[in-house]
Amino acid sequence: MARPKKEIRELKAIHISFRTTVDNYLIVAHNAESCGLSIADYIRKKITGKPLPRYRVSPYERKIFVELSRIGNNINQLAMKVHLRQNQPEKLTEQLVELQRVLSDIKQIMVK
């Protein structure tokens, strides 16, 4: 049994080509790649107003997000202890050293 034929409105029968600058092309290509789409599919979704897939996060970016999350957690813990007047200088120093280590790890990751 053959596949049913599409209606004329559903066929991708019309070809549109246009000129653009290199900068604009690179932007569109990057955005399409970030969404996991071909350039044609990306442009097609953009001009028709259809929702685009979410941005794909690379393993490198995910690692940075995790490190920043840890830093935020450490800062929140330090701030809470200071506000509750539970600051113990030796533990505070340990936490600050850990925070400094994590920051230096992030700097090394970002340089790569």
PDB file of C-alpha atoms in Angstrom:
ATOM      1  CA  MET A   1       0.000   0.000   0.000  1.00  0.00           C
ATOM      2  CA  ALA A   2       1.444   3.354  -1.019  1.00  0.00           C
ATOM      3  CA  ARG A   3       1.817   6.287   1.282  1.00  0.00           C
ATOM      4  CA  PRO A   4      -1.029   8.827   0.930  1.00  0.00           C
ATOM      5  CA  LYS A   5      -0.151  11.919  -1.104  1.00  0.00           C
ATOM      6  CA  LYS A   6       0.174  15.245   0.670  1.00  0.00           C
ATOM      7  CA  GLU A   7      -2.025  18.167  -0.201  1.00  0.00           C
ATOM      8  CA  ILE A   8      -0.455  20.895  -2.310  1.00  0.00           C
ATOM      9  CA  ARG A   9      -0.296  23.251   0.707  1.00  0.00           C
ATOM     10  CA  GLU A  10       1.718  20.697   2.679  1.00  0.00           C
ATOM     11  CA  LEU A  11       4.382  20.213  -0.003  1.00  0.00           C
ATOM     12  CA  LYS A  12       7.651  22.132   0.231  1.00  0.00           C
ATOM     13  CA  ALA A  13       7.554  22.978  -3.457  1.00  0.00           C
ATOM     14  CA  ILE A  14       8.694  26.604  -3.426  1.00  0.00           C
ATOM     15  CA  HIS A  15      12.374  27.450  -3.129  1.00  0.00           C
ATOM     16  CA  ILE A  16      13.375  30.845  -1.726  1.00  0.00           C
ATOM     17  CA  SER A  17      16.931  32.110  -1.921  1.00  0.00           C
ATOM     18  CA  PHE A  18      18.275  35.418  -0.689  1.00  0.00           C
ATOM     19  CA  ARG A  19      21.596  37.103  -0.127  1.00  0.00           C
ATOM     20  CA  THR A  20      22.952  37.973   3.290  1.00  0.00           C
ATOM     21  CA  THR A  21      26.143  39.203   4.877  1.00  0.00           C
ATOM     22  CA  VAL A  22      28.691  36.814   6.300  1.00  0.00           C
ATOM     23  CA  ASP A  23      27.994  38.115   9.807  1.00  0.00           C
ATOM     24  CA  ASN A  24      24.243  37.504   9.479  1.00  0.00           C
ATOM     25  CA  TYR A  25      24.848  34.031   8.064  1.00  0.00           C
ATOM     26  CA  LEU A  26      27.154  33.141  10.956  1.00  0.00           C
ATOM     27  CA  ILE A  27      24.556  34.327  13.471  1.00  0.00           C
ATOM     28  CA  VAL A  28      21.803  32.264  11.841  1.00  0.00           C
ATOM     29  CA  ALA A  29      24.082  29.219  11.534  1.00  0.00           C
ATOM     30  CA  HIS A  30      25.085  29.463  15.211  1.00  0.00           C
ATOM     31  CA  ASN A  31      21.457  29.853  16.338  1.00  0.00           C
ATOM     32  CA  ALA A  32      20.348  26.911  14.201  1.00  0.00           C
ATOM     33  CA  GLU A  33      23.149  24.720  15.540  1.00  0.00           C
ATOM     34  CA  SER A  34      22.323  25.742  19.111  1.00  0.00           C
ATOM     35  CA  CYS A  35      18.752  24.543  18.573  1.00  0.00           C
ATOM     36  CA  GLY A  36      19.842  21.359  16.811  1.00  0.00           C
ATOM     37  CA  LEU A  37      18.183  22.351  13.529  1.00  0.00           C
ATOM     38  CA  SER A  38      19.369  22.800   9.982  1.00  0.00           C
ATOM     39  CA  ILE A  39      19.599  26.395   8.794  1.00  0.00           C
ATOM     40  CA  ALA A  40      16.556  25.905   6.531  1.00  0.00           C
ATOM     41  CA  ASP A  41      14.441  24.423   9.347  1.00  0.00           C
ATOM     42  CA  TYR A  42      15.546  27.183  11.723  1.00  0.00           C
ATOM     43  CA  ILE A  43      14.587  29.942   9.272  1.00  0.00           C
ATOM     44  CA  ARG A  44      11.310  28.158   8.433  1.00  0.00           C
ATOM     45  CA  LYS A  45      10.326  28.018  12.116  1.00  0.00           C
ATOM     46  CA  LYS A  46      11.426  31.604  12.729  1.00  0.00           C
ATOM     47  CA  ILE A  47       9.414  33.131   9.893  1.00  0.00           C
ATOM     48  CA  THR A  48       6.279  31.105  10.636  1.00  0.00           C
ATOM     49  CA  GLY A  49       6.386  31.913  14.342  1.00  0.00           C
ATOM     50  CA  LYS A  50       6.551  28.275  15.389  1.00  0.00           C
ATOM     51  CA  PRO A  51       8.298  27.593  18.694  1.00  0.00           C
ATOM     52  CA  LEU A  52      11.974  26.739  18.484  1.00  0.00           C
ATOM     53  CA  PRO A  53      13.507  23.878  20.456  1.00  0.00           C
ATOM     54  CA  ARG A  54      15.276  24.865  23.628  1.00  0.00           C
ATOM     55  CA  TYR A  55      18.922  25.807  23.465  1.00  0.00           C
ATOM     56  CA  ARG A  56      21.206  22.797  23.854  1.00  0.00           C
ATOM     57  CA  VAL A  57      23.752  23.198  26.617  1.00  0.00           C
ATOM     58  CA  SER A  58      27.205  21.834  25.869  1.00  0.00           C
ATOM     59  CA  PRO A  59      29.037  19.715  28.477  1.00  0.00           C
ATOM     60  CA  TYR A  60      31.500  22.597  28.888  1.00  0.00           C
ATOM     61  CA  GLU A  61      28.705  25.059  29.718  1.00  0.00           C
ATOM     62  CA  ARG A  62      27.009  22.524  31.995  1.00  0.00           C
ATOM     63  CA  LYS A  63      30.256  22.169  33.979  1.00  0.00           C
ATOM     64  CA  ILE A  64      30.452  25.953  34.390  1.00  0.00           C
ATOM     65  CA  PHE A  65      26.807  26.092  35.539  1.00  0.00           C
ATOM     66  CA  VAL A  66      27.483  23.404  38.145  1.00  0.00           C
ATOM     67  CA  GLU A  67      30.530  25.265  39.460  1.00  0.00           C
ATOM     68  CA  LEU A  68      28.621  28.551  39.631  1.00  0.00           C
ATOM     69  CA  SER A  69      25.840  26.761  41.484  1.00  0.00           C
ATOM     70  CA  ARG A  70      28.330  25.503  44.048  1.00  0.00           C
ATOM     71  CA  ILE A  71      29.724  29.000  44.487  1.00  0.00           C
ATOM     72  CA  GLY A  72      26.237  30.401  45.022  1.00  0.00           C
ATOM     73  CA  ASN A  73      25.518  27.696  47.581  1.00  0.00           C
ATOM     74  CA  ASN A  74      28.721  28.480  49.475  1.00  0.00           C
ATOM     75  CA  ILE A  75      27.994  32.202  49.485  1.00  0.00           C
ATOM     76  CA  ASN A  76      24.443  31.592  50.758  1.00  0.00           C
ATOM     77  CA  GLN A  77      25.744  29.390  53.571  1.00  0.00           C
ATOM     78  CA  LEU A  78      28.315  32.005  54.578  1.00  0.00           C
ATOM     79  CA  ALA A  79      25.758  34.809  54.513  1.00  0.00           C
ATOM     80  CA  MET A  80      23.277  32.780  56.570  1.00  0.00           C
ATOM     81  CA  LYS A  81      25.871  32.031  59.247  1.00  0.00           C
ATOM     82  CA  VAL A  82      26.928  35.653  59.461  1.00  0.00           C
ATOM     83  CA  HIS A  83      23.303  36.805  59.802  1.00  0.00           C
ATOM     84  CA  LEU A  84      22.623  34.223  62.507  1.00  0.00           C
ATOM     85  CA  ARG A  85      25.861  35.207  64.253  1.00  0.00           C
ATOM     86  CA  GLN A  86      27.037  31.607  64.025  1.00  0.00           C
ATOM     87  CA  ASN A  87      30.272  32.476  62.325  1.00  0.00           C
ATOM     88  CA  GLN A  88      33.190  30.451  63.569  1.00  0.00           C
ATOM     89  CA  PRO A  89      36.416  31.972  62.224  1.00  0.00           C
ATOM     90  CA  GLU A  90      38.156  28.640  61.537  1.00  0.00           C
ATOM     91  CA  LYS A  91      35.202  27.158  59.620  1.00  0.00           C
ATOM     92  CA  LEU A  92      34.614  30.432  57.834  1.00  0.00           C
ATOM     93  CA  THR A  93      38.234  30.426  56.696  1.00  0.00           C
ATOM     94  CA  GLU A  94      37.870  26.838  55.402  1.00  0.00           C
ATOM     95  CA  GLN A  95      34.762  27.766  53.451  1.00  0.00           C
ATOM     96  CA  LEU A  96      36.411  30.859  51.987  1.00  0.00           C
ATOM     97  CA  VAL A  97      39.405  28.778  50.889  1.00  0.00           C
ATOM     98  CA  GLU A  98      37.033  26.270  49.253  1.00  0.00           C
ATOM     99  CA  LEU A  99      35.206  29.112  47.527  1.00  0.00           C
ATOM    100  CA  GLN A 100      38.494  30.509  46.244  1.00  0.00           C
ATOM    101  CA  ARG A 101      39.475  27.053  44.919  1.00  0.00           C
ATOM    102  CA  VAL A 102      36.202  26.688  43.046  1.00  0.00           C
ATOM    103  CA  LEU A 103      36.600  30.146  41.522  1.00  0.00           C
ATOM    104  CA  SER A 104      40.091  29.315  40.332  1.00  0.00           C
ATOM    105  CA  ASP A 105      38.759  26.042  38.831  1.00  0.00           C
ATOM    106  CA  ILE A 106      36.180  28.017  36.871  1.00  0.00           C
ATOM    107  CA  LYS A 107      38.820  30.423  35.631  1.00  0.00           C
ATOM    108  CA  GLN A 108      40.891  27.485  34.373  1.00  0.00           C
ATOM    109  CA  ILE A 109      37.871  25.975  32.631  1.00  0.00           C
ATOM    110  CA  MET A 110      37.027  29.272  30.926  1.00  0.00           C
ATOM    111  CA  VAL A 111      40.593  29.795  29.686  1.00  0.00           C
ATOM    112  CA  LYS A 112      40.559  26.425  27.866  1.00  0.00           C
TER     113      LYS A 112
END
